């Protein structure tokens, strides 16, 4: 539902900063500018020009701050409405006072994501472009940023547009046949429909298959380091992050809590989790650490099974290996700067193995690339950066493919045109939920509520 009033919010993060920006959008933006901003010299604010002046409280005209103002008249603005931005000094109270001035001058405090929702409702961007803006803001690596940027620029929308156009063509052929039921669908039309549907199904399948990688690129992966005490887990975490966060010590079992760092492997965000060795212990604090480690084990996308290469494999290593069986594993043989006393034949079969030294750094780049290769396939990175990254999108694409499968099954047994059209229309409606054409309001509420206020 579109409400045609004027909204305002603080657009910059809360806290101390060089500047703070208050954004106002709606038909009263110009009037509010006149009441809260006094520019130097005569005349009003021209669109898309920056002005220096005083920001004032609208009732008594008391000075709040000196600052800058820019008015962006519709439709050349983020929301396609009249937008006013007031730039003042950063700081908790000051930006709040400027916001209050705008509210007293007639604006309403915006809901989370309401500016972007207006941009969507006014047709400036479609829903998947709007959703990509959250990803842009949350991106921590170049790769996730470039996928989010390509989605914002409309790459996914264009791919969906291509699929939608093909299916509408197929539907038009079937509808023509429904209108003239006395004539059978000729073989040329049948062939054309088959081709269009198969082509759409293929494109949807590529999107469906992009999800696993898309999710990895968007959210990153979590990697749990599992190894008995003293194999060098904390040292590896330190070596990978180049920061001395975990305490390195000779006493077994000193890493009592779960410690994690996010590292960037060629653009992939990787959460490396160091935990208490998964082992039996009488110590209460350590038991808690072990409990948390087991919790992390369930969630981890990958486990680094760490062993000390300078010692033979023992029963503790073996029981740990049993505990992590069923997970995706890389065996990491640490301390390769020391003579190798471990019998490699005892290492798990069919699992990539990397020899490293956390002490001198050897093997770390091989470890990074072993992690990367498991999760990122080269096709995805070299492609045009179109991937489905949210579960919502994936579920819709799966539903759309099911509609087409039903359609093809019914085509094969000569079902009536009306019934065939139902499946195609359902498929088109499903795709429309991604772009926003057919998304129910309740879903829009959920999507936009995950935005911050002021976005
Ligand atoms: P954790 O209990 O698995 O976290 O092991 P730590 O990282 O605390 O390391 C235990 C001991 O092994 C420390 O004395 C480290 O200096 C030492 N250590 C860790 N990695 C290496 C390595 O690659 N080579 C050698 N020689 N010593 C290491």
CSV table of C-alpha atoms and ligand atoms in Angstrom, one decimal:
chain,number,residue,atom,x,y,z
A,1,UNK,CA,0.0,0.0,0.0
A,2,UNK,CA,1.3,3.4,-0.9
A,3,UNK,CA,0.9,6.3,1.5
A,4,UNK,CA,1.4,9.7,0.0
A,5,UNK,CA,2.8,11.6,3.0
A,6,UNK,CA,6.2,13.0,3.7
A,7,UNK,CA,8.7,10.9,5.7
A,8,UNK,CA,11.9,11.7,7.4
A,9,UNK,CA,14.8,9.8,9.0
A,10,UNK,CA,18.4,10.0,10.0
A,11,UNK,CA,20.2,8.4,7.0
A,12,UNK,CA,23.7,8.1,8.6
A,13,UNK,CA,24.7,5.6,11.3
A,14,UNK,CA,23.9,6.6,14.9
A,15,UNK,CA,27.0,7.9,16.8
A,16,UNK,CA,29.7,10.5,16.5
A,17,UNK,CA,30.8,11.2,12.9
A,18,UNK,CA,32.0,14.1,10.8
A,19,UNK,CA,28.6,14.7,9.3
A,20,UNK,CA,25.1,13.4,9.9
A,21,UNK,CA,22.5,13.4,7.1
A,22,UNK,CA,18.7,13.7,7.6
A,23,UNK,CA,16.6,12.6,4.6
A,24,UNK,CA,13.1,13.7,3.9
A,25,UNK,CA,10.9,12.4,1.1
A,26,UNK,CA,7.4,13.3,-0.1
A,27,UNK,CA,5.4,16.1,-1.5
A,28,UNK,CA,6.1,18.4,1.5
A,29,UNK,CA,9.9,18.2,1.2
A,30,UNK,CA,10.2,21.7,-0.3
A,31,UNK,CA,7.9,23.2,2.3
A,32,UNK,CA,9.9,21.6,5.1
A,33,UNK,CA,13.1,22.9,3.6
A,34,UNK,CA,11.7,26.4,3.7
A,35,UNK,CA,10.9,26.0,7.4
A,36,UNK,CA,14.0,24.4,8.7
A,37,UNK,CA,16.8,25.7,6.4
A,38,UNK,CA,17.8,29.3,5.9
A,39,UNK,CA,20.2,29.6,3.1
A,40,UNK,CA,22.6,32.5,2.6
A,41,UNK,CA,21.3,35.0,0.1
A,42,UNK,CA,17.9,35.4,-1.5
A,43,UNK,CA,15.7,32.9,-3.3
A,44,UNK,CA,14.7,29.3,-2.7
A,45,UNK,CA,16.5,26.0,-3.2
A,46,UNK,CA,17.0,25.0,-6.8
A,47,UNK,CA,16.8,21.3,-7.5
A,48,UNK,CA,20.0,19.3,-7.3
A,49,UNK,CA,22.2,22.1,-5.9
A,50,UNK,CA,24.0,22.1,-2.7
A,51,UNK,CA,23.5,25.2,-0.4
A,52,UNK,CA,25.2,26.3,2.7
A,53,UNK,CA,23.0,27.8,5.5
A,54,UNK,CA,21.5,27.5,8.9
A,55,UNK,CA,19.3,24.6,10.1
A,56,UNK,CA,16.7,25.9,12.5
A,57,UNK,CA,13.9,24.8,14.7
A,58,UNK,CA,10.7,25.6,12.7
A,59,UNK,CA,8.5,27.1,15.4
A,60,UNK,CA,10.8,29.7,17.1
A,61,UNK,CA,13.4,29.7,14.4
A,62,UNK,CA,16.2,28.9,16.9
A,63,UNK,CA,19.5,27.9,15.4
A,64,UNK,CA,20.3,24.2,15.6
A,65,UNK,CA,23.4,23.9,13.4
A,66,UNK,CA,25.1,25.3,10.3
A,67,UNK,CA,25.0,22.8,7.5
A,68,UNK,CA,24.3,22.1,3.8
A,69,UNK,CA,21.0,21.3,2.1
A,70,UNK,CA,20.1,19.7,-1.2
A,71,UNK,CA,16.7,19.4,-2.7
A,72,UNK,CA,16.1,16.8,-5.4
A,73,UNK,CA,12.8,17.3,-7.0
A,74,UNK,CA,10.8,14.3,-8.4
A,75,UNK,CA,11.3,12.3,-10.4
A,76,UNK,CA,15.1,12.7,-10.2
A,77,UNK,CA,15.6,11.3,-6.7
A,78,UNK,CA,16.1,8.0,-4.9
A,79,UNK,CA,12.4,7.6,-4.2
A,80,UNK,CA,11.1,9.4,-7.3
A,81,UNK,CA,9.5,11.9,-4.9
A,82,UNK,CA,10.7,15.3,-3.8
A,83,UNK,CA,13.7,14.5,-1.5
A,84,UNK,CA,15.5,16.9,0.9
A,85,UNK,CA,18.8,16.1,2.5
A,86,UNK,CA,20.1,18.1,5.3
A,87,UNK,CA,23.8,17.6,6.2
A,88,UNK,CA,24.8,18.8,9.7
A,89,UNK,CA,27.6,18.0,12.1
A,90,UNK,CA,27.5,14.3,13.2
A,91,UNK,CA,26.7,13.5,16.8
A,92,UNK,CA,23.9,11.8,18.8
A,93,UNK,CA,21.9,14.8,19.9
A,94,UNK,CA,22.5,17.2,16.9
A,95,UNK,CA,21.2,14.9,14.2
A,96,UNK,CA,18.2,14.0,16.4
A,97,UNK,CA,17.4,17.7,16.8
A,98,UNK,CA,17.5,18.2,13.1
A,99,UNK,CA,15.3,15.2,12.6
A,100,UNK,CA,12.9,16.6,15.2
A,101,UNK,CA,12.8,19.9,13.4
A,102,UNK,CA,11.7,18.1,10.2
A,103,UNK,CA,9.1,16.2,12.1
A,104,UNK,CA,7.7,19.4,13.7
A,105,UNK,CA,7.7,21.0,10.2
A,106,UNK,CA,5.3,18.3,9.0
A,107,UNK,CA,7.2,15.1,8.2
A,108,UNK,CA,6.4,11.6,9.7
A,109,UNK,CA,9.2,9.4,11.0
A,110,UNK,CA,9.8,6.8,8.4
A,111,UNK,CA,9.5,3.0,8.8
A,112,UNK,CA,12.6,0.8,8.2
A,113,UNK,CA,13.2,0.6,4.5
A,114,UNK,CA,10.4,3.0,3.6
A,115,UNK,CA,12.6,5.2,1.3
A,116,UNK,CA,13.6,2.1,-0.7
A,117,UNK,CA,10.0,0.8,-0.6
A,118,UNK,CA,8.8,4.1,-2.2
A,119,UNK,CA,11.5,3.8,-4.9
A,120,UNK,CA,10.1,0.3,-5.6
A,121,UNK,CA,6.4,1.4,-5.5
A,122,UNK,CA,7.2,4.3,-7.7
A,123,UNK,CA,8.7,2.0,-10.3
A,124,UNK,CA,12.3,3.3,-10.0
A,125,UNK,CA,13.6,-0.2,-9.1
A,126,UNK,CA,12.0,-3.6,-9.0
A,127,UNK,CA,11.9,-5.8,-5.9
A,128,UNK,CA,15.0,-7.8,-6.5
A,129,UNK,CA,17.0,-4.6,-7.1
A,130,UNK,CA,15.6,-3.2,-3.8
A,131,UNK,CA,16.6,-6.4,-2.1
A,132,UNK,CA,20.1,-6.1,-3.5
A,133,UNK,CA,20.5,-2.8,-1.7
A,134,UNK,CA,20.6,-4.7,1.7
A,135,UNK,CA,23.3,-6.9,0.2
A,136,UNK,CA,25.3,-3.9,-1.0
A,137,UNK,CA,25.2,-2.4,2.5
A,138,UNK,CA,26.2,-5.7,4.1
A,139,UNK,CA,28.9,-6.7,1.6
A,140,UNK,CA,32.2,-7.4,3.3
A,141,UNK,CA,34.2,-8.6,0.3
A,142,UNK,CA,34.7,-7.5,-3.3
A,143,UNK,CA,33.0,-10.6,-4.6
A,144,UNK,CA,29.8,-10.2,-2.6
A,145,UNK,CA,29.8,-6.5,-3.4
A,146,UNK,CA,30.1,-7.1,-7.2
A,147,UNK,CA,27.2,-9.7,-7.1
A,148,UNK,CA,25.1,-7.2,-5.2
A,149,UNK,CA,26.0,-4.4,-7.6
A,150,UNK,CA,25.2,-6.5,-10.6
A,151,UNK,CA,21.8,-7.4,-9.1
A,152,UNK,CA,21.1,-3.7,-8.3
A,153,UNK,CA,22.0,-2.8,-11.8
A,154,UNK,CA,19.3,-5.2,-12.9
A,155,UNK,CA,21.2,-8.2,-14.2
A,156,UNK,CA,18.9,-10.7,-12.4
A,157,UNK,CA,15.8,-8.6,-13.4
A,158,UNK,CA,16.9,-8.8,-17.1
A,159,UNK,CA,17.4,-12.6,-16.9
A,160,UNK,CA,13.9,-12.9,-15.4
A,161,UNK,CA,12.6,-10.5,-18.0
A,162,UNK,CA,13.9,-12.8,-20.7
A,163,UNK,CA,12.3,-15.9,-19.2
A,164,UNK,CA,9.0,-14.0,-18.7
A,165,UNK,CA,9.0,-12.8,-22.3
A,166,UNK,CA,9.5,-16.4,-23.6
A,167,UNK,CA,6.7,-17.8,-21.4
A,168,UNK,CA,4.3,-14.9,-22.4
A,169,UNK,CA,5.0,-15.9,-26.0
A,170,UNK,CA,4.2,-19.5,-25.3
A,171,UNK,CA,1.0,-18.5,-23.4
A,172,UNK,CA,-0.1,-16.2,-26.3
A,173,UNK,CA,0.1,-19.2,-28.7
A,174,UNK,CA,-1.9,-21.4,-26.3
A,175,UNK,CA,-4.5,-18.6,-25.7
A,176,UNK,CA,-5.0,-18.2,-29.5
A,177,UNK,CA,-5.7,-21.9,-29.6
A,178,UNK,CA,-8.2,-21.5,-26.7
A,179,UNK,CA,-10.0,-18.8,-28.7
A,180,UNK,CA,-10.4,-21.0,-31.8
A,181,UNK,CA,-10.9,-24.5,-30.3
A,182,UNK,CA,-12.2,-25.9,-33.5
A,183,UNK,CA,-8.7,-25.7,-34.9
A,184,UNK,CA,-5.9,-27.9,-33.6
A,185,UNK,CA,-2.6,-26.5,-32.5
A,186,UNK,CA,-0.5,-26.9,-35.6
A,187,UNK,CA,2.9,-28.7,-35.3
A,188,UNK,CA,4.8,-25.4,-35.9
A,189,UNK,CA,3.1,-23.8,-32.9
A,190,UNK,CA,3.5,-26.9,-30.8
A,191,UNK,CA,7.2,-26.9,-31.6
A,192,UNK,CA,7.5,-23.2,-30.8
A,193,UNK,CA,5.8,-23.7,-27.4
A,194,UNK,CA,8.0,-26.6,-26.6
A,195,UNK,CA,11.1,-24.6,-27.5
A,196,UNK,CA,10.1,-21.5,-25.4
A,197,UNK,CA,9.2,-23.6,-22.4
A,198,UNK,CA,12.3,-25.7,-22.6
A,199,UNK,CA,14.4,-22.6,-22.9
A,200,UNK,CA,12.8,-21.0,-19.9
A,201,UNK,CA,13.1,-24.1,-17.9
A,202,UNK,CA,16.8,-24.3,-18.7
A,203,UNK,CA,17.3,-20.6,-17.7
A,204,UNK,CA,15.4,-21.2,-14.4
A,205,UNK,CA,17.5,-24.3,-13.7
A,206,UNK,CA,20.7,-22.3,-14.1
A,207,UNK,CA,19.4,-19.8,-11.6
A,208,UNK,CA,18.3,-22.6,-9.2
A,209,UNK,CA,21.8,-24.1,-9.4
A,210,UNK,CA,23.4,-20.8,-8.8
A,211,UNK,CA,21.8,-20.7,-5.3
A,212,UNK,CA,24.4,-22.7,-3.4
A,213,UNK,CA,27.2,-20.5,-4.7
A,214,UNK,CA,25.1,-17.3,-4.4
A,215,UNK,CA,24.4,-18.0,-0.8
A,216,UNK,CA,28.1,-18.7,-0.1
A,217,UNK,CA,29.1,-15.4,-1.8
A,218,UNK,CA,26.4,-13.5,0.1
A,219,UNK,CA,26.8,-15.0,3.5
A,220,UNK,CA,30.2,-16.5,3.4
A,221,UNK,CA,31.0,-19.9,4.9
A,222,UNK,CA,31.9,-21.1,8.4
A,223,UNK,CA,34.9,-23.2,9.0
A,224,UNK,CA,35.5,-25.0,12.3
A,225,UNK,CA,39.0,-25.9,13.4
A,226,UNK,CA,38.8,-29.2,15.2
A,227,UNK,CA,41.9,-30.8,16.7
A,228,UNK,CA,43.1,-32.1,20.0
A,229,UNK,CA,44.7,-29.6,22.3
A,230,UNK,CA,48.1,-28.3,21.3
A,231,UNK,CA,47.9,-29.3,17.6
A,232,UNK,CA,48.1,-25.5,16.8
A,233,UNK,CA,44.6,-24.3,16.2
A,234,UNK,CA,45.0,-21.0,17.9
A,235,UNK,CA,48.3,-20.5,16.1
A,236,UNK,CA,46.6,-21.2,12.8
A,237,UNK,CA,43.8,-18.7,13.5
A,238,UNK,CA,46.5,-16.1,14.4
A,239,UNK,CA,48.5,-16.9,11.3
A,240,UNK,CA,45.4,-16.6,9.1
A,241,UNK,CA,44.2,-13.3,10.6
A,242,UNK,CA,47.7,-11.9,11.5
A,243,UNK,CA,46.2,-10.9,14.8
A,244,UNK,CA,47.1,-12.2,18.2
A,245,UNK,CA,43.6,-12.7,19.4
A,246,UNK,CA,43.6,-16.3,20.8
A,247,UNK,CA,46.0,-17.0,23.6
A,248,UNK,CA,48.8,-19.4,22.4
A,249,UNK,CA,50.0,-21.6,25.2
A,250,UNK,CA,51.7,-25.0,26.0
A,251,UNK,CA,49.1,-26.1,28.5
A,252,UNK,CA,46.5,-28.3,26.8
A,253,UNK,CA,42.9,-27.0,26.8
A,254,UNK,CA,43.6,-23.3,27.2
A,255,UNK,CA,41.3,-22.2,24.4
A,256,UNK,CA,38.2,-22.4,26.5
A,257,UNK,CA,35.8,-20.4,24.6
A,258,UNK,CA,34.7,-20.2,20.9
A,259,UNK,CA,36.8,-17.6,19.2
A,260,UNK,CA,36.2,-16.6,15.6
A,261,UNK,CA,37.5,-14.3,13.0
A,262,UNK,CA,36.3,-13.4,9.5
A,263,UNK,CA,38.9,-13.6,6.8
A,264,UNK,CA,38.7,-12.8,3.2
A,265,UNK,CA,39.8,-15.6,0.8
A,266,UNK,CA,39.9,-14.2,-2.7
A,267,UNK,CA,36.6,-12.3,-2.0
A,268,UNK,CA,34.9,-15.1,-0.1
A,269,UNK,CA,34.0,-14.2,3.5
A,270,UNK,CA,35.2,-17.1,5.7
A,271,UNK,CA,34.3,-17.3,9.4
A,272,UNK,CA,37.1,-19.3,11.0
A,273,UNK,CA,36.1,-20.7,14.3
A,274,UNK,CA,38.5,-21.9,16.9
A,275,UNK,CA,37.0,-23.9,19.7
A,276,UNK,CA,37.9,-25.9,22.8
A,277,UNK,CA,39.2,-29.3,21.6
A,278,UNK,CA,36.3,-31.6,21.4
A,279,UNK,CA,37.3,-34.0,24.2
A,280,UNK,CA,36.3,-35.2,27.6
A,281,UNK,CA,37.1,-32.9,30.5
A,282,UNK,CA,36.3,-32.6,34.2
A,283,UNK,CA,36.8,-28.8,34.2
A,284,UNK,CA,33.4,-27.1,34.1
A,285,UNK,CA,34.4,-24.1,32.1
A,286,UNK,CA,36.1,-26.3,29.6
A,287,UNK,CA,33.0,-28.5,29.4
A,288,UNK,CA,31.0,-25.5,28.4
A,289,UNK,CA,33.6,-24.7,25.7
A,290,UNK,CA,33.3,-28.3,24.5
A,291,UNK,CA,29.5,-28.0,24.4
A,292,UNK,CA,29.7,-24.9,22.3
A,293,UNK,CA,32.3,-26.5,20.0
A,294,UNK,CA,29.8,-29.4,19.3
A,295,UNK,CA,27.1,-26.8,18.6
A,296,UNK,CA,29.5,-25.1,16.1
A,297,UNK,CA,30.3,-28.4,14.6
A,298,UNK,CA,26.6,-28.9,13.5
A,299,UNK,CA,26.5,-25.4,11.9
A,300,UNK,CA,29.9,-25.5,10.2
A,301,UNK,CA,30.1,-25.7,6.4
A,302,UNK,CA,33.6,-27.2,6.6
A,303,UNK,CA,35.8,-28.7,9.3
A,304,UNK,CA,39.6,-28.4,9.3
A,305,UNK,CA,40.7,-31.7,11.0
A,306,UNK,CA,44.0,-30.6,12.5
A,307,UNK,CA,46.7,-33.0,13.5
A,308,UNK,CA,50.2,-32.5,14.8
A,309,UNK,CA,52.6,-33.8,12.1
A,310,UNK,CA,55.5,-34.1,14.6
A,311,UNK,CA,53.6,-36.8,16.5
A,312,UNK,CA,52.0,-40.1,15.6
A,313,UNK,CA,48.2,-40.2,15.3
A,314,UNK,CA,46.7,-41.3,18.6
A,315,UNK,CA,43.4,-42.4,19.9
A,316,UNK,CA,42.3,-38.8,20.6
A,317,UNK,CA,42.8,-37.8,17.0
A,318,UNK,CA,40.8,-40.9,16.0
A,319,UNK,CA,37.9,-40.2,18.3
A,320,UNK,CA,37.8,-36.6,17.0
A,321,UNK,CA,37.7,-37.9,13.4
A,322,UNK,CA,34.7,-40.1,14.4
A,323,UNK,CA,33.0,-37.0,15.9
A,324,UNK,CA,33.3,-35.0,12.7
A,325,UNK,CA,32.4,-37.8,10.3
A,326,UNK,CA,29.7,-36.8,7.9
A,327,UNK,CA,31.0,-33.2,7.6
A,328,UNK,CA,32.9,-31.8,4.8
A,329,UNK,CA,36.6,-32.1,5.9
A,330,UNK,CA,40.1,-30.9,5.0
A,331,UNK,CA,42.9,-32.6,6.9
A,332,UNK,CA,45.4,-30.1,8.0
A,333,UNK,CA,48.8,-31.5,9.1
A,334,UNK,CA,50.4,-28.8,11.1
A,335,UNK,CA,54.0,-28.3,12.4
A,336,UNK,CA,55.6,-29.4,9.1
A,337,UNK,CA,58.6,-27.3,10.1
A,338,UNK,CA,59.4,-30.2,12.4
A,339,UNK,CA,60.4,-33.7,11.3
A,340,UNK,CA,57.3,-35.7,10.2
A,341,UNK,CA,56.5,-38.5,12.6
A,342,UNK,CA,52.9,-39.0,11.6
A,343,UNK,CA,52.0,-42.0,9.4
A,344,UNK,CA,50.1,-40.4,6.5
A,345,UNK,CA,48.4,-43.8,5.8
A,346,UNK,CA,46.4,-43.2,9.0
A,347,UNK,CA,44.9,-40.0,7.7
A,348,UNK,CA,41.3,-40.1,6.4
A,349,UNK,CA,40.8,-41.4,2.8
A,350,UNK,CA,39.3,-39.3,0.0
A,351,UNK,CA,39.8,-36.0,1.9
A,352,UNK,CA,42.0,-33.2,0.7
A,353,UNK,CA,45.1,-32.9,2.9
A,354,UNK,CA,47.3,-29.8,3.3
A,355,UNK,CA,50.6,-29.7,5.1
A,356,UNK,CA,51.2,-26.4,6.9
A,357,UNK,CA,53.3,-24.7,9.5
A,358,UNK,CA,51.4,-22.1,11.5
A,359,UNK,CA,54.8,-21.1,12.9
A,360,UNK,CA,56.6,-20.2,9.6
A,361,UNK,CA,53.5,-19.7,7.5
A,362,UNK,CA,54.3,-22.4,4.9
A,363,UNK,CA,51.3,-24.1,3.3
A,364,UNK,CA,48.9,-21.4,4.3
A,365,UNK,CA,48.2,-20.2,0.7
A,366,UNK,CA,47.5,-23.9,-0.3
A,367,UNK,CA,45.1,-24.1,2.6
A,368,UNK,CA,43.3,-20.9,1.6
A,369,UNK,CA,42.9,-22.1,-2.0
A,370,UNK,CA,41.8,-25.6,-0.9
A,371,UNK,CA,39.0,-23.9,1.1
A,372,UNK,CA,38.1,-21.6,-1.8
A,373,UNK,CA,37.9,-24.5,-4.4
A,374,UNK,CA,35.5,-26.4,-2.3
A,375,UNK,CA,32.9,-23.6,-2.3
A,376,UNK,CA,33.4,-21.5,-5.3
A,377,UNK,CA,33.2,-22.9,-8.7
A,378,UNK,CA,35.0,-21.0,-11.4
A,379,UNK,CA,32.0,-20.9,-13.7
A,380,UNK,CA,30.2,-18.7,-11.1
A,381,UNK,CA,33.0,-16.2,-10.6
A,382,UNK,CA,33.8,-15.8,-14.3
A,383,UNK,CA,30.1,-15.6,-15.3
A,384,UNK,CA,28.0,-12.5,-15.6
A,385,UNK,CA,27.6,-12.4,-11.8
A,386,UNK,CA,24.0,-13.5,-11.8
A,387,UNK,CA,23.1,-15.7,-8.9
A,388,UNK,CA,20.1,-16.4,-6.7
A,389,UNK,CA,21.3,-15.4,-3.2
A,390,UNK,CA,18.2,-15.7,-1.0
A,391,UNK,CA,16.1,-18.6,0.1
A,392,UNK,CA,13.0,-16.7,-0.9
A,393,UNK,CA,14.2,-16.4,-4.5
A,394,UNK,CA,15.3,-20.1,-4.6
A,395,UNK,CA,11.9,-21.3,-3.3
A,396,UNK,CA,10.1,-19.3,-6.0
A,397,UNK,CA,12.4,-20.5,-8.8
A,398,UNK,CA,11.8,-24.1,-7.7
A,399,UNK,CA,8.1,-23.5,-7.7
A,400,UNK,CA,8.3,-22.0,-11.2
A,401,UNK,CA,10.3,-25.0,-12.5
A,402,UNK,CA,7.6,-27.3,-11.0
A,403,UNK,CA,4.9,-25.4,-13.0
A,404,UNK,CA,6.8,-25.9,-16.2
A,405,UNK,CA,7.4,-29.6,-15.5
A,406,UNK,CA,3.6,-30.0,-14.9
A,407,UNK,CA,3.0,-28.1,-18.1
A,408,UNK,CA,5.3,-30.4,-20.1
A,409,UNK,CA,3.8,-33.5,-18.6
A,410,UNK,CA,0.3,-32.3,-19.6
A,411,UNK,CA,1.4,-31.3,-23.1
A,412,UNK,CA,2.5,-34.9,-23.6
A,413,UNK,CA,-0.9,-36.3,-22.8
A,414,UNK,CA,-2.9,-33.8,-24.8
A,415,UNK,CA,-4.6,-31.9,-22.0
A,416,UNK,CA,-6.9,-28.9,-23.0
A,417,UNK,CA,-5.5,-25.5,-23.7
A,418,UNK,CA,-7.2,-24.0,-20.7
A,419,UNK,CA,-5.4,-26.3,-18.3
A,420,UNK,CA,-2.1,-25.8,-20.0
A,421,UNK,CA,-2.5,-22.1,-19.7
A,422,UNK,CA,-3.1,-22.4,-15.9
A,423,UNK,CA,0.4,-23.8,-15.4
A,424,UNK,CA,2.1,-21.1,-17.5
A,425,UNK,CA,0.2,-18.3,-15.7
A,426,UNK,CA,1.1,-19.8,-12.4
A,427,UNK,CA,4.8,-19.9,-13.4
A,428,UNK,CA,4.7,-16.3,-14.6
A,429,UNK,CA,3.0,-15.2,-11.3
A,430,UNK,CA,5.7,-17.0,-9.4
A,431,UNK,CA,8.5,-15.2,-11.2
A,432,UNK,CA,6.6,-11.9,-10.6
A,433,UNK,CA,7.0,-12.5,-6.9
A,434,UNK,CA,10.7,-12.1,-7.3
A,435,UNK,CA,10.5,-8.9,-9.3
A,436,UNK,CA,7.7,-7.6,-7.1
A,437,UNK,CA,4.9,-7.5,-9.7
A,438,UNK,CA,2.8,-10.1,-7.8
A,439,UNK,CA,4.4,-10.1,-4.4
A,440,UNK,CA,1.8,-10.0,-1.6
A,441,UNK,CA,2.0,-6.9,0.7
A,442,UNK,CA,2.7,-9.1,3.7
A,443,UNK,CA,5.9,-10.4,2.1
A,444,UNK,CA,6.9,-6.8,1.1
A,445,UNK,CA,6.4,-5.8,4.7
A,446,UNK,CA,8.8,-8.6,5.8
A,447,UNK,CA,11.4,-7.7,3.1
A,448,UNK,CA,11.5,-4.0,3.8
A,449,UNK,CA,11.4,-4.4,7.6
A,450,UNK,CA,14.9,-5.9,7.4
A,451,UNK,CA,16.2,-2.6,6.1
A,452,UNK,CA,17.5,0.0,8.5
A,453,UNK,CA,15.6,3.2,9.2
A,454,UNK,CA,16.6,5.9,6.8
A,455,UNK,CA,17.3,3.5,3.9
B,1,LIG,P1,45.8,-25.4,20.2
B,1,LIG,O1,45.7,-25.9,21.6
B,1,LIG,O2,45.5,-26.4,19.2
B,1,LIG,O3,45.1,-24.1,20.0
B,1,LIG,O4,47.4,-25.1,19.9
B,1,LIG,P2,48.3,-23.7,20.0
B,1,LIG,O5,48.0,-22.9,18.8
B,1,LIG,O6,48.0,-23.1,21.4
B,1,LIG,O7,49.7,-24.3,19.9
B,1,LIG,C1,50.3,-25.2,20.8
B,1,LIG,C2,51.8,-25.2,20.8
B,1,LIG,O8,52.3,-25.6,19.5
B,1,LIG,C3,52.4,-23.8,21.0
B,1,LIG,O9,53.5,-23.9,21.7
B,1,LIG,C4,52.7,-23.3,19.6
B,1,LIG,O10,53.7,-22.4,19.5
B,1,LIG,C5,53.1,-24.6,18.9
B,1,LIG,N1,52.9,-24.6,17.5
B,1,LIG,C6,51.7,-24.2,16.9
B,1,LIG,N2,51.9,-24.3,15.5
B,1,LIG,C7,53.2,-24.7,15.3
B,1,LIG,C8,53.9,-25.1,14.1
B,1,LIG,O11,53.5,-25.0,13.0
B,1,LIG,N3,55.2,-25.5,14.3
B,1,LIG,C9,55.8,-25.6,15.6
B,1,LIG,N4,57.0,-26.0,15.7
B,1,LIG,N5,55.1,-25.3,16.7
B,1,LIG,C10,53.8,-24.9,16.6
